[in-house]
XYZ file of C-alpha atoms in Angstrom:
443
model
C -15.144 0.676 -94.436
C -15.383 2.245 -90.421
C -17.993 -1.349 -89.886
C -15.285 -3.988 -91.273
C -11.995 -2.390 -88.939
C -14.375 -2.738 -85.706
C -16.124 -6.122 -86.502
C -11.806 -6.816 -87.253
C -10.804 -5.779 -84.101
C -13.448 -6.574 -81.922
C -11.603 -9.936 -82.544
C -8.295 -8.754 -82.301
C -6.706 -10.700 -79.258
C -10.275 -12.218 -79.180
C -10.422 -16.108 -79.099
C -11.944 -14.980 -75.839
C -15.148 -16.806 -75.801
C -14.467 -18.899 -78.698
C -12.753 -21.565 -76.724
C -15.994 -23.961 -75.704
C -16.840 -23.911 -79.412
C -13.463 -24.914 -80.770
C -13.313 -27.632 -77.689
C -15.571 -29.947 -78.994
C -13.743 -30.819 -81.976
C -10.361 -30.560 -80.858
C -10.207 -34.265 -79.058
C -9.780 -36.170 -82.154
C -7.001 -34.334 -83.548
C -3.645 -35.538 -83.562
C -0.548 -35.407 -85.544
C 1.070 -38.070 -87.148
C 5.581 -38.163 -85.870
C 7.234 -34.955 -87.969
C 9.607 -37.696 -89.422
C 6.437 -39.882 -91.160
C 8.085 -38.844 -94.510
C 11.836 -39.675 -93.536
C 14.312 -37.113 -92.569
C 13.418 -33.605 -92.952
C 16.037 -31.566 -95.530
C 16.098 -28.985 -92.675
C 17.232 -28.052 -89.679
C 15.216 -26.344 -87.187
C 14.409 -23.304 -89.242
C 17.857 -21.682 -90.040
C 17.442 -23.303 -93.709
C 15.471 -26.118 -95.640
C 17.368 -27.694 -98.640
C 14.616 -30.429 -99.718
C 12.021 -31.241 -102.321
C 9.730 -28.285 -103.301
C 7.048 -28.023 -100.282
C 3.488 -26.649 -101.169
C 2.409 -24.990 -97.421
C -0.672 -23.757 -96.023
C -1.282 -21.092 -94.025
C -4.290 -19.351 -91.964
C -4.846 -16.271 -90.404
C -7.384 -14.204 -89.149
C -5.949 -10.747 -90.587
C -9.061 -8.929 -92.842
C -8.248 -5.658 -92.152
C -5.299 -3.524 -93.786
C -2.688 -5.861 -92.260
C -3.851 -8.167 -94.519
C -2.537 -6.657 -97.417
C 0.741 -6.230 -95.608
C 0.919 -10.137 -94.152
C 0.157 -11.073 -97.936
C 3.008 -8.614 -99.226
C 5.731 -10.154 -96.803
C 3.950 -14.131 -97.836
C 4.927 -13.418 -101.666
C 8.595 -11.910 -101.000
C 9.143 -15.058 -99.008
C 7.904 -16.994 -101.777
C 10.096 -14.935 -104.033
C 13.361 -15.467 -102.243
C 12.315 -19.652 -101.606
C 12.555 -21.263 -104.575
C 11.953 -24.482 -102.841
C 8.921 -23.458 -100.081
C 5.310 -22.123 -101.723
C 3.009 -20.484 -98.897
C -0.312 -19.722 -99.932
C -2.666 -17.751 -96.950
C -6.066 -18.107 -96.603
C -7.999 -15.361 -94.291
C -10.909 -15.593 -92.002
C -12.769 -13.682 -89.580
C -10.781 -14.252 -86.802
C -14.286 -15.687 -84.880
C -14.767 -18.181 -87.944
C -11.147 -19.358 -87.591
C -10.756 -20.344 -84.712
C -14.037 -22.386 -85.222
C -12.824 -23.753 -88.235
C -9.871 -24.813 -87.294
C -10.069 -27.911 -85.072
C -12.212 -29.426 -87.356
C -10.132 -29.178 -90.781
C -7.045 -30.207 -88.536
C -8.649 -33.119 -87.482
C -10.449 -34.036 -90.816
C -6.692 -33.966 -92.472
C -7.498 -30.354 -94.287
C -5.766 -28.153 -91.579
C -3.136 -25.332 -92.442
C 0.389 -26.367 -92.138
C 1.562 -22.910 -90.301
C -1.416 -20.952 -88.263
C -1.730 -17.767 -86.841
C -2.976 -17.730 -82.969
C -3.346 -15.463 -80.856
C -1.842 -16.049 -77.135
C -4.563 -16.684 -74.832
C -5.335 -19.529 -77.548
C -2.670 -21.364 -77.388
C -3.134 -23.229 -74.020
C -6.497 -24.730 -75.526
C -4.915 -25.837 -78.991
C -1.794 -27.277 -77.653
C -3.787 -29.139 -75.083
C -6.131 -30.731 -77.369
C -3.014 -31.871 -80.205
C -3.759 -29.437 -82.694
C -0.258 -27.724 -82.659
C 2.879 -29.278 -82.284
C 5.989 -28.352 -80.130
C 8.703 -25.913 -81.311
C 11.016 -26.066 -78.592
C 13.409 -27.427 -81.732
C 12.803 -23.790 -83.439
C 13.966 -21.847 -80.361
C 16.460 -23.950 -79.635
C 18.556 -24.190 -83.203
C 17.746 -20.130 -83.921
C 19.115 -19.701 -80.816
C 16.328 -17.604 -79.814
C 15.925 -16.690 -76.274
C 13.942 -14.422 -73.453
C 16.176 -12.068 -73.993
C 15.808 -11.821 -77.615
C 11.831 -10.855 -76.776
C 10.157 -9.265 -73.615
C 9.900 -11.970 -70.726
C 6.284 -11.892 -71.039
C 5.925 -12.332 -74.588
C 8.013 -15.111 -74.849
C 6.668 -16.801 -71.746
C 2.977 -16.732 -73.308
C 3.943 -19.139 -75.940
C 4.671 -22.011 -73.658
C 2.419 -24.295 -72.229
C 3.197 -27.036 -69.509
C 6.972 -26.044 -69.923
C 6.857 -26.624 -73.589
C 6.692 -23.853 -76.317
C 4.217 -23.814 -78.726
C 3.939 -20.667 -80.238
C 7.050 -18.238 -81.855
C 5.902 -14.676 -80.767
C 5.730 -11.845 -83.993
C 4.081 -8.789 -82.524
C 2.153 -7.379 -79.491
C -0.942 -5.242 -79.652
C -1.693 -3.098 -75.981
C -4.351 -0.665 -75.232
C -3.026 2.660 -75.871
C -3.603 6.590 -75.016
C -5.177 8.387 -77.619
C -5.573 12.171 -76.739
C -8.152 14.713 -79.095
C -5.608 17.986 -78.908
C -8.512 20.028 -80.302
C -10.795 19.172 -77.568
C -7.985 19.692 -74.818
C -7.475 22.693 -76.105
C -11.389 24.048 -75.752
C -10.724 23.171 -72.161
C -7.610 25.221 -71.704
C -5.367 21.932 -71.582
C -1.859 21.424 -73.083
C -2.326 19.460 -75.739
C 0.729 18.270 -76.478
C 0.745 17.224 -72.696
C -1.319 14.475 -71.827
C -1.952 13.372 -68.325
C 0.600 10.476 -67.118
C -0.792 10.002 -63.522
C -4.121 9.917 -61.500
C -4.290 12.890 -60.046
C -3.077 14.578 -63.807
C -5.610 12.756 -65.407
C -8.588 13.582 -63.040
C -7.818 17.786 -62.953
C -7.887 17.277 -66.791
C -11.589 15.567 -66.974
C -12.547 18.526 -64.057
C -11.503 20.774 -66.362
C -12.980 19.561 -69.484
C -16.480 19.422 -67.411
C -16.084 22.692 -66.913
C -15.779 23.400 -70.350
C -19.534 21.142 -70.864
C -17.121 18.160 -72.100
C -17.397 14.914 -70.942
C -13.635 13.957 -71.328
C -13.631 10.095 -70.954
C -16.509 7.977 -72.190
C -16.391 4.630 -70.672
C -17.504 1.718 -72.458
C -19.609 -1.346 -70.779
C -18.151 -3.327 -73.499
C -15.281 -5.708 -73.506
C -14.089 -3.280 -76.106
C -13.178 -0.904 -74.365
C -14.153 -0.740 -71.276
C -13.575 -4.306 -70.375
C -10.077 -4.135 -71.645
C -9.710 -0.399 -69.560
C -10.687 -2.680 -66.428
C -8.412 -5.405 -67.103
C -5.917 -2.887 -67.381
C -6.584 -0.797 -64.234
C -7.472 -4.035 -61.868
C -3.404 -4.662 -63.254
C -2.203 -1.211 -62.489
C -3.652 -1.429 -58.745
C -1.861 -5.195 -58.052
C -4.593 -7.360 -58.107
C -4.755 -10.179 -60.459
C -7.593 -12.138 -62.276
C -6.557 -15.553 -61.320
C -4.332 -16.977 -58.635
C -1.087 -18.377 -59.902
C -2.165 -22.168 -61.039
C -5.485 -20.026 -62.324
C -7.270 -22.602 -60.240
C -9.454 -19.815 -58.667
C -10.591 -16.730 -59.875
C -9.539 -13.700 -57.595
C -10.759 -10.837 -59.769
C -13.248 -9.407 -56.736
C -9.882 -8.768 -54.235
C -10.035 -5.230 -52.377
C -7.556 -3.828 -55.201
C -9.781 -5.292 -57.954
C -13.004 -3.897 -56.618
C -11.545 -0.556 -56.025
C -10.295 0.136 -59.662
C -13.515 -0.999 -60.910
C -14.602 1.812 -58.589
C -12.498 3.899 -59.615
C -14.041 3.516 -63.527
C -17.486 3.223 -62.553
C -17.080 6.530 -60.709
C -15.888 8.448 -63.966
C -19.744 7.590 -64.827
C -20.919 8.773 -61.333
C -18.973 12.108 -61.240
C -20.256 12.982 -64.584
C -16.804 12.476 -66.382
C -18.542 9.865 -68.641
C -22.233 9.493 -70.057
C -23.747 6.153 -69.182
C -25.065 3.336 -71.228
C -22.613 4.310 -73.620
C -23.188 2.354 -76.830
C -20.531 -0.111 -78.844
C -17.858 1.529 -79.975
C -19.267 4.965 -79.596
C -16.495 6.040 -77.234
C -14.044 5.873 -80.417
C -16.811 7.290 -82.922
C -16.997 10.110 -80.330
C -13.400 11.116 -79.893
C -13.325 10.583 -83.960
C -15.814 13.468 -83.949
C -14.395 15.773 -81.152
C -16.936 14.635 -78.857
C -14.399 13.773 -76.247
C -10.702 13.919 -75.349
C -9.579 10.694 -73.942
C -9.640 7.048 -75.207
C -8.082 3.568 -74.025
C -7.940 1.888 -77.342
C -6.111 -0.771 -79.594
C -2.954 0.208 -81.509
C -4.337 -1.074 -84.519
C -6.595 2.415 -83.995
C -3.350 4.157 -85.055
C -3.801 3.307 -88.533
C -7.334 4.574 -88.694
C -6.732 7.863 -87.128
C -3.609 8.104 -89.919
C -6.740 8.159 -92.660
C -8.848 11.037 -90.698
C -6.471 14.174 -90.817
C -8.828 16.810 -89.813
C -8.652 14.919 -86.048
C -5.707 16.479 -84.337
C -4.697 13.561 -82.354
C -2.070 11.887 -79.979
C -0.706 8.595 -78.458
C 1.483 7.667 -75.300
C 1.253 5.029 -72.997
C -1.569 4.230 -70.515
C -1.774 6.811 -67.933
C -0.622 5.234 -63.928
C -3.927 5.284 -62.219
C -2.782 2.491 -59.645
C 0.815 1.740 -57.816
C 2.401 0.572 -61.186
C 1.903 0.359 -64.764
C 0.165 -1.884 -66.712
C -1.913 -2.215 -69.602
C -4.134 -4.827 -71.591
C -2.324 -6.845 -73.994
C -2.517 -9.564 -76.584
C 0.381 -11.237 -79.064
C 0.053 -12.945 -82.321
C 2.106 -15.785 -82.406
C 3.092 -18.456 -85.162
C 2.502 -22.205 -85.157
C 2.378 -25.937 -86.512
C -0.950 -27.673 -87.150
C -0.583 -31.378 -86.780
C -1.704 -33.084 -89.311
C -2.805 -36.616 -89.533
C 0.232 -37.625 -91.557
C 2.575 -34.917 -91.129
C 5.255 -34.350 -93.968
C 8.345 -33.917 -92.269
C 9.982 -31.475 -95.264
C 6.456 -29.407 -94.889
C 7.372 -29.107 -91.040
C 10.815 -27.950 -91.570
C 9.986 -25.689 -94.592
C 7.076 -23.937 -92.552
C 9.844 -23.637 -89.173
C 11.948 -21.179 -92.248
C 8.738 -19.375 -93.175
C 8.812 -18.639 -88.975
C 11.861 -17.614 -88.507
C 11.889 -15.264 -91.328
C 8.653 -13.587 -91.079
C 9.726 -12.720 -87.649
C 12.896 -11.379 -88.802
C 10.942 -9.245 -90.901
C 8.717 -8.031 -88.196
C 9.642 -4.373 -89.027
C 7.787 -4.392 -92.094
C 4.864 -5.854 -90.020
C 4.858 -3.075 -87.903
C 3.501 -0.776 -90.197
C 0.357 -2.622 -89.901
C -0.108 -1.500 -86.463
C 1.783 -3.734 -84.392
C 4.574 -3.644 -81.815
C 7.608 -6.448 -83.162
C 7.934 -9.119 -80.086
C 11.721 -9.042 -81.249
C 13.405 -6.977 -79.235
C 16.753 -6.051 -81.556
C 13.794 -4.767 -84.070
C 12.004 -2.841 -81.227
C 15.102 -1.083 -80.453
C 16.519 -0.166 -84.315
C 16.147 2.956 -85.336
C 13.579 2.421 -88.544
C 11.290 1.173 -86.012
C 12.380 4.161 -84.039
C 11.074 5.845 -87.043
C 7.230 4.941 -86.769
C 6.599 7.659 -84.358
C 3.133 6.470 -83.069
C 3.430 2.753 -83.265
C 7.430 2.572 -81.251
C 5.821 5.349 -78.759
C 3.653 2.040 -77.028
C 6.533 -0.442 -76.999
C 7.573 0.356 -73.641
C 3.970 -1.053 -72.814
C 5.729 -4.355 -73.693
C 7.588 -4.709 -70.735
C 4.776 -4.645 -68.551
C 1.674 -5.601 -70.308
C -0.754 -7.769 -68.802
C -1.610 -10.692 -71.151
C -3.887 -13.530 -70.468
C -2.798 -16.589 -68.735
C -1.625 -19.746 -70.590
C -4.709 -21.803 -69.491
C -6.569 -24.196 -71.725
C -10.354 -23.055 -71.990
C -9.948 -19.798 -70.600
C -11.763 -18.168 -73.106
C -15.830 -18.584 -71.677
C -14.062 -17.622 -68.251
C -12.778 -14.129 -69.468
C -15.852 -13.602 -70.934
C -17.303 -13.650 -67.722
C -15.068 -11.453 -66.333
C -15.440 -8.988 -68.939
C -19.711 -9.405 -68.538
C -19.121 -8.721 -64.441
C -18.061 -4.977 -65.393
C -20.246 -4.796 -67.790
C -22.623 -5.049 -65.259
C -21.038 -2.714 -62.871
C -20.800 -0.149 -64.942
C -24.469 -0.300 -66.794
C -25.175 0.313 -62.763
C -27.283 -3.164 -62.616
C -24.857 -4.447 -59.640
C -22.319 -2.364 -57.204
C -18.608 -3.026 -58.319
C -18.144 -5.377 -55.348
C -21.445 -7.606 -56.206
C -20.879 -7.751 -59.870
C -17.371 -9.184 -59.234
C -18.131 -11.594 -56.366
C -20.842 -12.916 -58.523
C -18.302 -13.092 -61.618
C -15.530 -14.666 -59.440
C -18.355 -17.611 -58.033
C -19.724 -18.228 -62.008
C -15.985 -18.157 -63.518
C -15.226 -21.156 -60.334
C -16.986 -23.391 -61.619
C -16.343 -22.829 -65.041
C -11.824 -22.894 -64.081
C -13.215 -26.538 -61.933
C -15.132 -28.085 -65.314
C -12.274 -27.065 -67.057
C -9.763 -28.966 -65.231
C -11.909 -32.091 -65.536
C -12.225 -31.322 -69.289
C -8.438 -31.069 -69.984
C -7.066 -32.791 -67.062
C -4.737 -30.101 -65.467
């Protein structure tokens, strides 16, 4: 069970690295006019009064969240007799590789759940359709969501995604291990000084309290968060040049690598060993995704808590990604199907409180601020991170570039290169990839 959960969540937020494979078959994708079958009996998602339509929906929710998602779809189908949604679930990696070819051959889904960092690539290749009319007719605006999440659904100033949720990194602390070092288990560190002080006490007690993973999950995502906390950026404003070797970025990387050099973390931490050691009481702190909350709830022997990431740099920041609903273009789109799809997207967005129970922060502000969401203590405790979440930029073909970024951190964490050399080399490679992307996507 752990194996399945681990492989699933490694791909949460990860179209990263999949963009190249997807783009090979995207160029042939196109879409017919939405009115190909005549005027649609709908009004941009408010309601659908036309003949019954059967809609195919693809997603990558292969864990416990998948069961919650299917339950919500079944509820929708019960309430909407003229719309029948069928669900197909794939591993995220297979999903993103399969979608372009299916769409170009006319066998794609009508609705696709897609991570924010994938929207620009699929929009640039014409796989998904614009949803500005949905936002307009449903009177959705930035004020209904966190600004970062809302803007993440845009590409070239047009909307392609309606956000459903946000899944950030959280700060997990093992209360039992903290007590062994004489720390207050109900007062996790929140600042750089508090964090180092706590690690020092843990070290005195013979505990390496913060295991730094050299892998994207979760060390790379931790570095992503710290880089933003130090005020650095991965790219310039136009995503034309990589900037993750700036002085603040090097400083953030050095601080994290020093955790290993100073003995607060062992060297060469294996994939997922940081989290597994946390569960087994070998370390005190782990920075991991919100999706681990439900897994920890299955381990009653572990006394744990979760909070927003400590502020190590000059400002708060946390890695995050977001699931968005998209509508896939078909060779000959059926306007009634498109109208029905918009109704489904709106309905599930409004029911995102139930989705939150699967381990996600709802994108809609009204849901996050409601008493029922606040009654989910662990998940709602990470909701404040939504206001300063560090999301991937909206640029097509960014997957390979992000892989280069994470590989650069890997080399620094493993001691193969100094932080500065690793990031300098990474930026040189990333800039070539960004140039290739401009040629490939015409932007």
